[in-house]
XYZ file of C-alpha atoms in Angstrom:
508
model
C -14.267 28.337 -30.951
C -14.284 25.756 -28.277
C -14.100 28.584 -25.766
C -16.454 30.074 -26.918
C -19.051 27.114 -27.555
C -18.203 26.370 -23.823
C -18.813 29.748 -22.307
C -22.194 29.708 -24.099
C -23.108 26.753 -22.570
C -22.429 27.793 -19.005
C -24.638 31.243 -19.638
C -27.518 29.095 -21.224
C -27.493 27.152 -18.149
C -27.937 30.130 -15.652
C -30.483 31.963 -17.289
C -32.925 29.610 -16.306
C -31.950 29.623 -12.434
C -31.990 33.183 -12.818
C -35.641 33.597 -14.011
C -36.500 31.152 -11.259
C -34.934 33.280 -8.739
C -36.445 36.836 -9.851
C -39.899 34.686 -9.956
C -39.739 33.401 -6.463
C -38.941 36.929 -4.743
C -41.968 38.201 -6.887
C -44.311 35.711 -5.847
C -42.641 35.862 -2.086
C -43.205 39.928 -2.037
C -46.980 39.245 -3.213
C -47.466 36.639 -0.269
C -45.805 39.541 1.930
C -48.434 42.196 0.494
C -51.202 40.147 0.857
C -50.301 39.174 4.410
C -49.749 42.793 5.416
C -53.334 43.437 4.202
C -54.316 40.432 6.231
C -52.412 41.949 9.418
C -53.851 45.285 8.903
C -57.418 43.374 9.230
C -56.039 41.904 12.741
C -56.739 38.804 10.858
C -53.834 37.206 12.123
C -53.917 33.798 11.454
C -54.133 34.247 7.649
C -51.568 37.042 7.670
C -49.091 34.247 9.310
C -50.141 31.776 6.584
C -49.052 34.570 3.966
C -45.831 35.178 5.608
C -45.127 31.430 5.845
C -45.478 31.071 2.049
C -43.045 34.054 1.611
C -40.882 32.618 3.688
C -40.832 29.432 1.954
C -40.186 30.847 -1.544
C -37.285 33.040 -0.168
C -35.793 31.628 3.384
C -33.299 34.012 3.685
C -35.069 36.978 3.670
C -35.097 38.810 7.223
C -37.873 41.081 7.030
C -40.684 37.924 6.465
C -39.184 35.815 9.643
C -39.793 39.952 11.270
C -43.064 40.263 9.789
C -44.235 36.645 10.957
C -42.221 37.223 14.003
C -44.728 40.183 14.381
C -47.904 38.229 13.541
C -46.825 35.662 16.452
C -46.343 37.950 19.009
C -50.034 39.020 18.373
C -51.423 36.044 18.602
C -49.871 35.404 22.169
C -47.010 32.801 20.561
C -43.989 34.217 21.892
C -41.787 31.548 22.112
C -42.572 30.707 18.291
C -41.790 34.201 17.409
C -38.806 34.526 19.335
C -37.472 31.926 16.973
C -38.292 34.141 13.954
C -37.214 37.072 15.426
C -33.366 35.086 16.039
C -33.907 34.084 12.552
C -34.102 37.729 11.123
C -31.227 39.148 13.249
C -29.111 36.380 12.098
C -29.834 36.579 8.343
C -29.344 40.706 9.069
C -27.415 41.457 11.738
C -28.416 45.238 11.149
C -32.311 44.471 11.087
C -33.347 47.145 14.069
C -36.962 45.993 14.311
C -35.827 42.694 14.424
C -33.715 42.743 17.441
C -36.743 44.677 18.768
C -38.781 41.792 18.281
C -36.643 39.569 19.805
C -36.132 41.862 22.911
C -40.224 42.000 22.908
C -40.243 38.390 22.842
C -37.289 37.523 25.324
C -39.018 40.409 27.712
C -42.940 39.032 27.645
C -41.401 35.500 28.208
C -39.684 36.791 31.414
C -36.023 37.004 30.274
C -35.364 40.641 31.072
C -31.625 40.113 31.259
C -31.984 38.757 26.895
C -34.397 41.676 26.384
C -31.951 44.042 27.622
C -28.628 42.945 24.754
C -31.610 43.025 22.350
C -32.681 46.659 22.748
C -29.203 47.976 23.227
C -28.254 46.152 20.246
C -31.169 47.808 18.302
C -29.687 51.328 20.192
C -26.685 50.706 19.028
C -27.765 50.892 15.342
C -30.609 53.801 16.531
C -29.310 55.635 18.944
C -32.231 57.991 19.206
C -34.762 55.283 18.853
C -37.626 55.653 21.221
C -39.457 52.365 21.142
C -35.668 50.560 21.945
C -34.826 53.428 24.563
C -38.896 52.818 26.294
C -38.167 48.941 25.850
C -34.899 48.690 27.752
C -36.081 50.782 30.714
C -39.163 47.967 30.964
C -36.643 45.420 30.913
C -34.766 46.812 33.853
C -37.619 47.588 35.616
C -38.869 43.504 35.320
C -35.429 42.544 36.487
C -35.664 45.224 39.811
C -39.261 43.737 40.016
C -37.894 40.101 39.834
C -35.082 41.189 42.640
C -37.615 42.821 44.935
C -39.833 39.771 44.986
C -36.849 37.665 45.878
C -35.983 39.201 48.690
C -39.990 39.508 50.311
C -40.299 35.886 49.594
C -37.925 34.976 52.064
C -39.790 37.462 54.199
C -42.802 36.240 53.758
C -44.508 39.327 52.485
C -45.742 37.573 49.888
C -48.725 40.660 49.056
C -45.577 42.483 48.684
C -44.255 39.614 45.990
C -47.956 39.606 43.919
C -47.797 43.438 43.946
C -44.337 43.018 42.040
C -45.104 40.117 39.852
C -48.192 42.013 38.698
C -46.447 44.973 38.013
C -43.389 42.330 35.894
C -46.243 40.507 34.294
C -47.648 43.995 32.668
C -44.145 43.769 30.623
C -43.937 40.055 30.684
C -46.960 38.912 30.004
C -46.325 35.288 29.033
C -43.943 34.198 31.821
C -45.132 31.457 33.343
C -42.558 31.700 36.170
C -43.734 35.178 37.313
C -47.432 33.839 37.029
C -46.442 30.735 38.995
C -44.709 32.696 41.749
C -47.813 34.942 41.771
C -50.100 31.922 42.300
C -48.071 30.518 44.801
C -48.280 33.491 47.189
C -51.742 33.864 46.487
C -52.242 30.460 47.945
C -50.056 31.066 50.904
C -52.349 34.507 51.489
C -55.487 31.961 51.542
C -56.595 33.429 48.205
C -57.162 29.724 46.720
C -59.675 30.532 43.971
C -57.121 33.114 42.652
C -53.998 30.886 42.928
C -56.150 27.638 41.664
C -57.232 30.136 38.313
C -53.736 31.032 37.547
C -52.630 27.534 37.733
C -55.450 26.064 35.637
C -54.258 28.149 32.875
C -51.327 27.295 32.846
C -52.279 24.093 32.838
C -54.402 23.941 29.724
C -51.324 25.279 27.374
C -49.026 22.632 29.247
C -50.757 19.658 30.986
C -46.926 18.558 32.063
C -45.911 21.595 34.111
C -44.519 20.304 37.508
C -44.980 23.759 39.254
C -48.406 24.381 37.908
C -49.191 21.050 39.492
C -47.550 21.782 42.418
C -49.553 25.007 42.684
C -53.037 23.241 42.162
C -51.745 20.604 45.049
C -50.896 23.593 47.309
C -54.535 25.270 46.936
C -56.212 21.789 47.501
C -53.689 21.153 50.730
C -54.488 24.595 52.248
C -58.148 24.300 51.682
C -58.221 20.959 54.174
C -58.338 18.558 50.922
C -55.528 16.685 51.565
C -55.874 13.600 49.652
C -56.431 15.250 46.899
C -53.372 17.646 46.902
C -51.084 14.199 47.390
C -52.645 13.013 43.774
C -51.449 16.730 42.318
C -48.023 16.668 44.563
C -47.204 12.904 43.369
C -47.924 14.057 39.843
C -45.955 17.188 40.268
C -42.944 14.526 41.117
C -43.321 12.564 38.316
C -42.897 15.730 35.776
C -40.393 17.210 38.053
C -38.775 14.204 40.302
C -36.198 16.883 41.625
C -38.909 19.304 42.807
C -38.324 20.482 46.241
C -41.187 22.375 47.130
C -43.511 19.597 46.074
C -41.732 16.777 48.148
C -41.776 18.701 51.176
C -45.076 19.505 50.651
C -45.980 15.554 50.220
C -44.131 14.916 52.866
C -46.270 17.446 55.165
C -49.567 16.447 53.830
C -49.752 12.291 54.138
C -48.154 13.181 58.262
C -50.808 15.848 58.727
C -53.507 13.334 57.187
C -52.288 10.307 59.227
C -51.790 12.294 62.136
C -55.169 13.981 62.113
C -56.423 10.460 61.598
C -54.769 9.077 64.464
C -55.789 11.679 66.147
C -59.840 10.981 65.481
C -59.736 7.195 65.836
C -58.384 7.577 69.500
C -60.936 10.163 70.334
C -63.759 8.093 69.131
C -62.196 5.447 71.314
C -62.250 7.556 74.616
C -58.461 7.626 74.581
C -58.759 11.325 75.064
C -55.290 11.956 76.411
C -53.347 9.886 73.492
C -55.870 11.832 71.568
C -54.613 14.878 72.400
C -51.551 14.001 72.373
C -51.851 13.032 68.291
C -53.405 16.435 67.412
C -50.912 18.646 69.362
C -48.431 16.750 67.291
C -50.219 16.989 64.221
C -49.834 21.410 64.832
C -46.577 21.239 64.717
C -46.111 19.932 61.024
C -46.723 22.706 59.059
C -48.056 26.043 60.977
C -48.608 27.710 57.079
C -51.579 25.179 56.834
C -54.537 27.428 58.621
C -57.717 25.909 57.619
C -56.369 22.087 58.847
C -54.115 23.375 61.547
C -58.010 25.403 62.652
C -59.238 21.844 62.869
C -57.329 20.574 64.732
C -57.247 22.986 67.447
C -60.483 22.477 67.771
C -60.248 18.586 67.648
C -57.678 19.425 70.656
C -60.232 22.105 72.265
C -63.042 19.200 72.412
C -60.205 16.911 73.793
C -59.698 19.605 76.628
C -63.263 19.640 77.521
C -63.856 16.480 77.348
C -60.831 15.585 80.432
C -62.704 19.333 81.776
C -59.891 21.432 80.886
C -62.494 23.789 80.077
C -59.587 26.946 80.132
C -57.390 25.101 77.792
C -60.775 24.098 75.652
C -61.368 27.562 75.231
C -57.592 28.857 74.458
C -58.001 26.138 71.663
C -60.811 27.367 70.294
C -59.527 31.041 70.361
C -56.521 29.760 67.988
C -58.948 27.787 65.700
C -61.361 31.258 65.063
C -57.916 33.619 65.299
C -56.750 30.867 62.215
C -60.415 30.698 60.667
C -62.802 33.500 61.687
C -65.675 31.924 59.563
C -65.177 28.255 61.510
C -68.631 27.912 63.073
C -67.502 24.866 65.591
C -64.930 26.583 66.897
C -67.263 29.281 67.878
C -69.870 26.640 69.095
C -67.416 24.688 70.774
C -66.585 27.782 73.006
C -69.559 29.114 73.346
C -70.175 25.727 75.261
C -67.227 26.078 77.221
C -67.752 29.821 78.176
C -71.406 28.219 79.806
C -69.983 25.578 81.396
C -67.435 27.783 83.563
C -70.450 30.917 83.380
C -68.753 33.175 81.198
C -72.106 34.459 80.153
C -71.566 37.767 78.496
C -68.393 35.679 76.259
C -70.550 33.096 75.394
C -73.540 35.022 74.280
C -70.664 37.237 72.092
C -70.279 33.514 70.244
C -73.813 32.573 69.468
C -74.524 35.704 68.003
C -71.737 35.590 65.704
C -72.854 31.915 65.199
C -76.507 33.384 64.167
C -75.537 35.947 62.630
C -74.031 33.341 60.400
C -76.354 30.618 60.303
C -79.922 31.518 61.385
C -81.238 27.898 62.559
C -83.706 27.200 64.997
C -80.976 25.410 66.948
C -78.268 28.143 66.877
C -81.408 30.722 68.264
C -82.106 28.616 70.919
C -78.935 28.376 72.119
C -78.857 32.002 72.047
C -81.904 32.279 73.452
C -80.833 30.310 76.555
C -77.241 31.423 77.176
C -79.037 35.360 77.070
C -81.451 33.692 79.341
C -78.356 32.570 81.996
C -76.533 36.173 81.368
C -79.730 37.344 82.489
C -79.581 35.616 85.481
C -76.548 36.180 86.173
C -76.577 39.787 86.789
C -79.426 38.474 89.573
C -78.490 38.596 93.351
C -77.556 34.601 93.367
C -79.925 33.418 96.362
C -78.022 30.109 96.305
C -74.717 31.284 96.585
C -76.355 33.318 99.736
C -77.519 30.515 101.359
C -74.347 28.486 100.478
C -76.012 25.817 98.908
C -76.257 24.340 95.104
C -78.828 25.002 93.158
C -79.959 20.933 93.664
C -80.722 21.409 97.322
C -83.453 19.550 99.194
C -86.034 22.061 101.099
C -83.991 20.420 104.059
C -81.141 21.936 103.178
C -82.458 25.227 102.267
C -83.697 25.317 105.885
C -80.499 24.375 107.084
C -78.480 27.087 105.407
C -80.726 29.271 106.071
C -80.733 29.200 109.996
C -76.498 29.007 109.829
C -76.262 32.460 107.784
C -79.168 33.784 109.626
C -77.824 33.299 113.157
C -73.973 34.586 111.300
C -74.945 37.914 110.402
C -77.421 38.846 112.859
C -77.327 42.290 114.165
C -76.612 41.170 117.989
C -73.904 39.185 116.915
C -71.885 42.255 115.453
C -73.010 44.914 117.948
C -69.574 45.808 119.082
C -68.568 46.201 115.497
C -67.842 49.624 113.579
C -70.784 50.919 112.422
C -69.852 50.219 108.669
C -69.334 46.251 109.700
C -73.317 46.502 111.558
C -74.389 48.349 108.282
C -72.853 45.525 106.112
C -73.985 42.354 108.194
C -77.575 44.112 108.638
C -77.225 43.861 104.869
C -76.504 40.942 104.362
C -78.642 39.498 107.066
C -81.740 41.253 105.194
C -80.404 38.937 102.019
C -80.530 35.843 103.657
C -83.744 35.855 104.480
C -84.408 37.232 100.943
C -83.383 34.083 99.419
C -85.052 31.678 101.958
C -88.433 33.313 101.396
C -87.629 32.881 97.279
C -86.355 29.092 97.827
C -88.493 28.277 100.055
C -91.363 28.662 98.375
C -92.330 26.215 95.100
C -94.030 28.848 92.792
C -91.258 31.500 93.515
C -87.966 29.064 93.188
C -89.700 28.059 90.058
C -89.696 31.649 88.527
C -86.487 32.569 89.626
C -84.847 29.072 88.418
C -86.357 29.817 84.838
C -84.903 33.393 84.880
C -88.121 35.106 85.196
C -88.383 38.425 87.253
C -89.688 37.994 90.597
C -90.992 41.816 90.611
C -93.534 40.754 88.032
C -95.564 39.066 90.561
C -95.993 41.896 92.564
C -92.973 40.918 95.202
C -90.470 43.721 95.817
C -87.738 42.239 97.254
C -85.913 45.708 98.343
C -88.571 45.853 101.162
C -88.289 42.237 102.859
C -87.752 42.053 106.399
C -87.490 38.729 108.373
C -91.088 39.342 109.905
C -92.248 37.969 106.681
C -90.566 34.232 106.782
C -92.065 34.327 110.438
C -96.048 35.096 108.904
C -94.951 32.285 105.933
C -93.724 29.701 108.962
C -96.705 30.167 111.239
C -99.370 30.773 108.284
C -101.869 32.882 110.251
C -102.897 35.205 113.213
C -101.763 32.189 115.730
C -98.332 32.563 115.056
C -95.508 34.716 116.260
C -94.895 37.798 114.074
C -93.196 41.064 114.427
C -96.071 43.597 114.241
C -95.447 46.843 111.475
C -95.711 48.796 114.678
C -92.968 47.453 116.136
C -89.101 46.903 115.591
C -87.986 45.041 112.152
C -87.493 41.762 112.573
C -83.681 41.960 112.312
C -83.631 43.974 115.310
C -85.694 41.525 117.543
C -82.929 40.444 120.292
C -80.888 37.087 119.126
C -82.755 35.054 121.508
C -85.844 35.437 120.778
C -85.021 35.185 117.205
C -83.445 31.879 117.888
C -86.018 30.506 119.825
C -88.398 31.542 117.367
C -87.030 30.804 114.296
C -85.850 26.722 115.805
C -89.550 26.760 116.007
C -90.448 27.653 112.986
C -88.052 25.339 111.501
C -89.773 22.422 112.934
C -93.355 23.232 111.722
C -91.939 24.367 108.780
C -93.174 22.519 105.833
């Protein structure tokens, strides 16, 4: 009787706990239903809030921590759904859509190498199951992705790495480390507003990541903003103090900025060799950074022209355009340089493109005048005839003109071939070309200012020397070589002498 008082007493006390138990799977399978409904909505937050409560009245069932799993991975929580996807597989080791989910998760996080044990886990229960078969071919194709971009890192092909990371990031979409890597070559292809994107979204999930910081600081460095990229570089170092690519990258950018400063402060001083001296020290820091590295060439390039290394000044300003083809004082800068040694045609090639880009009054005047000197330059160069600068006195002019005169008259070359008389009768003819021009006020005028000479009337193929003799005398009292007669440059040397010492004298 005791027996069986006491066996009654033990079954009394597990009905109750049995009840209970039958109760809380009912109640957890109507959470479940109701958050499948929710699900099937793509109402996603409340069909996680359904699953939770499921979950909570019966924690060790594995298909709510799947379904949840599930509801996470559509809302773009991975990492939290990973967890619930572990969870499942560990209640049931035999759950096949749970170790799917977990591979799903491990893969769009970035771990291809976890994705893969999960799908041929979930093969090993389902052989012939296509979504684990298509999954683990993904998963091999992120890690051959991830291997490829390795390798053109080092090489520097780093289109090559955001072609692969895009293609990884299709599978993985919430890897942070592909996305980072991406960025980063981005920024070393000058694509800063691309790069600067990627890490700013990063950022706003997680404030404290050191290589989304470094990233940002990288962007800011490139783009000539160095102070700046120190703050994001020194803050990278505080998340991350063991982050190498961030210290060298501090490192480089406070010596580029103090060098570059140096640099300035001795140019502005007139110190133009120490100056020079800063900013070719300053390029050899980090060649990767263009748009500073641009400057400073063309710091270096005004350095050059200022000690009238105008060569070097414009070999300088080739590298700054070559490193920045939108750098408008490098193009100036040149431009200048190509006047000052009368590279014409080069330098009118510069203001153009300088126009072209920025249509000022100033930038179309300087145009204007270096079309203006090409212009002239494709002139016979009177001056250069004579031998004499373009400064000279009348004095001079008269000068020269008598010494090149008397050097290539006809007489003086008459035992010459007959090519040599046919060249110095030339050339003779020319010289007295550009006395009559520069001799005369109104004419040297229009021919200084560029303006053709034809246009009043002169044409300067017919001169002959008879015509300097009418401008020295001035009228019918003075010598002159009729038309009748021989051209002036055939008039015998002594007589031209003795006539043209004459003229000299009266000459104005």
């Amino acid at each position: 009787m005791a027996a069986a008082a006491e066996c009654d007493v033990v079954m009394a006390a597990t009905e109750p706990e049995l009840l209970d138990d039958e109760e809380a799977k009912r109640e957890a399978e109507s959470f479940k239903e109701q958050g499948n409904a929710y699900y099937a909505k793509k109402d996603y937050n409340e069909a996680y809030n359904y699953y939770t409560k499921a979950i909570d009245k019966c924690p060790k069932n594995a298909s709510y921590y799947g379904n949840r799993a599930a509801t996470l991975m559509m809302l773009g929580r991975f990492r939290e759904a990973l967890g619930d996807a572990q969870q499942s597989v560990r209640l049931d080791d035999s759950f096949v859509r749970g170790h799917l989910r977990e591979g799903k998760c491990h893969l769009s996080l970035g771990n291809a190498m976890a994705a893969c044990r999960s799908f041929q886990r979930a093969l090993e229960l389902d052989h012939k199951n296509a979504q684990a078969q298509q999954e683990f071919k993904n998963a091999n194709a992120v890690i051959e992705y991830e291997k490829i971009a390795e390798t053109d890192f080092e090489k520097r092909d780093f289109r090559k790495v955001v072609f692969c990371m895009d293609r990884a990031l299709e599978f993985a979409p919430a890897c942070h480390r592909f996305k980072i890597l991406k960025a980063e070559c981005l920024a070393m292809l000058g694509r800063y507003p691309e790069a600067q994107s990627v890490a700013s979204d990063i950022l706003r999930m997680d404030s404290t990541n050191a290589d989304a910081l470094y990233v940002r600081g990288l962007c800011l460095y490139y783009e000539d903003c160095i102070e700046k990229a120190v703050q994001f570089f020194v803050q990278a170092l505080r998340m991350a103090p063991d982050h190498e690519k961030a210290c060298v990258a501090c490192r480089n950018a406070k010596a580029l900025k103090a060098k570059k400063e140096d640099g300035n402060k001795a140019f502005k001083e007139g110190n133009y060799k120490l100056a020079y001296e800063l900013y070719t020290e300053a390029l050899r820091i980090d060649p990767n950074n263009i748009k500073t590295n641009a400057k400073l060439y063309c710091n270096r390039g005004t350095v050059n022209s200022k000690l009238r290394k105008l060569d070097d000044a414009i070999e300088d300003c080739t590298n700054a355009v070559k490193l920045d083809d939108t750098y408008i004082k490098a193009y100036l800068r040149r431009a200048q340089c190509y006047m000052d040694t009368e590279q014409y045609e080069e330098a009118v090639r510069d203001y153009e493109k300088v126009y072209q880009t920025e249509k000022t009054k100033e930038h179309k005047q300087l145009l204007k005048n270096a079309q203006m000197e090409l212009k002239k330059s494709k002139r016979k160069d009177y001056y250069k005839i004579l031998g004499v600068d373009k400064n000279a006195s009348e004095d001079e002019i008269k000068k020269a003109y008598r010494k090149r005169a008397l050097m290539h008259h006809p007489d003086r070359h008459s035992g010459a071939s007959a090519e040599v008389q046919k060249e110095e009768e030339k050339k003779f003819k020319e010289v007295g070309e550009a006395f009559t021009i520069l001799s005369d006020p109104k004419k040297k005028t229009r021919y200084d200012s560029g303006q053709d000479l034809d246009e009043e009337g002169m044409n300067m193929g017919d001169f002959d020397a008879n015509n300097i003799f009418k401008a020295f005398f001035g009228g019918p009292g003075g010598f002159s070589f009729e038309a009748k007669g021989p051209p002036a440059y055939m008039v015998p040397l002594e007589v031209f002498l003795f006539e043209l010492e004459v003229a000299l004298e009266d000459f104005p």
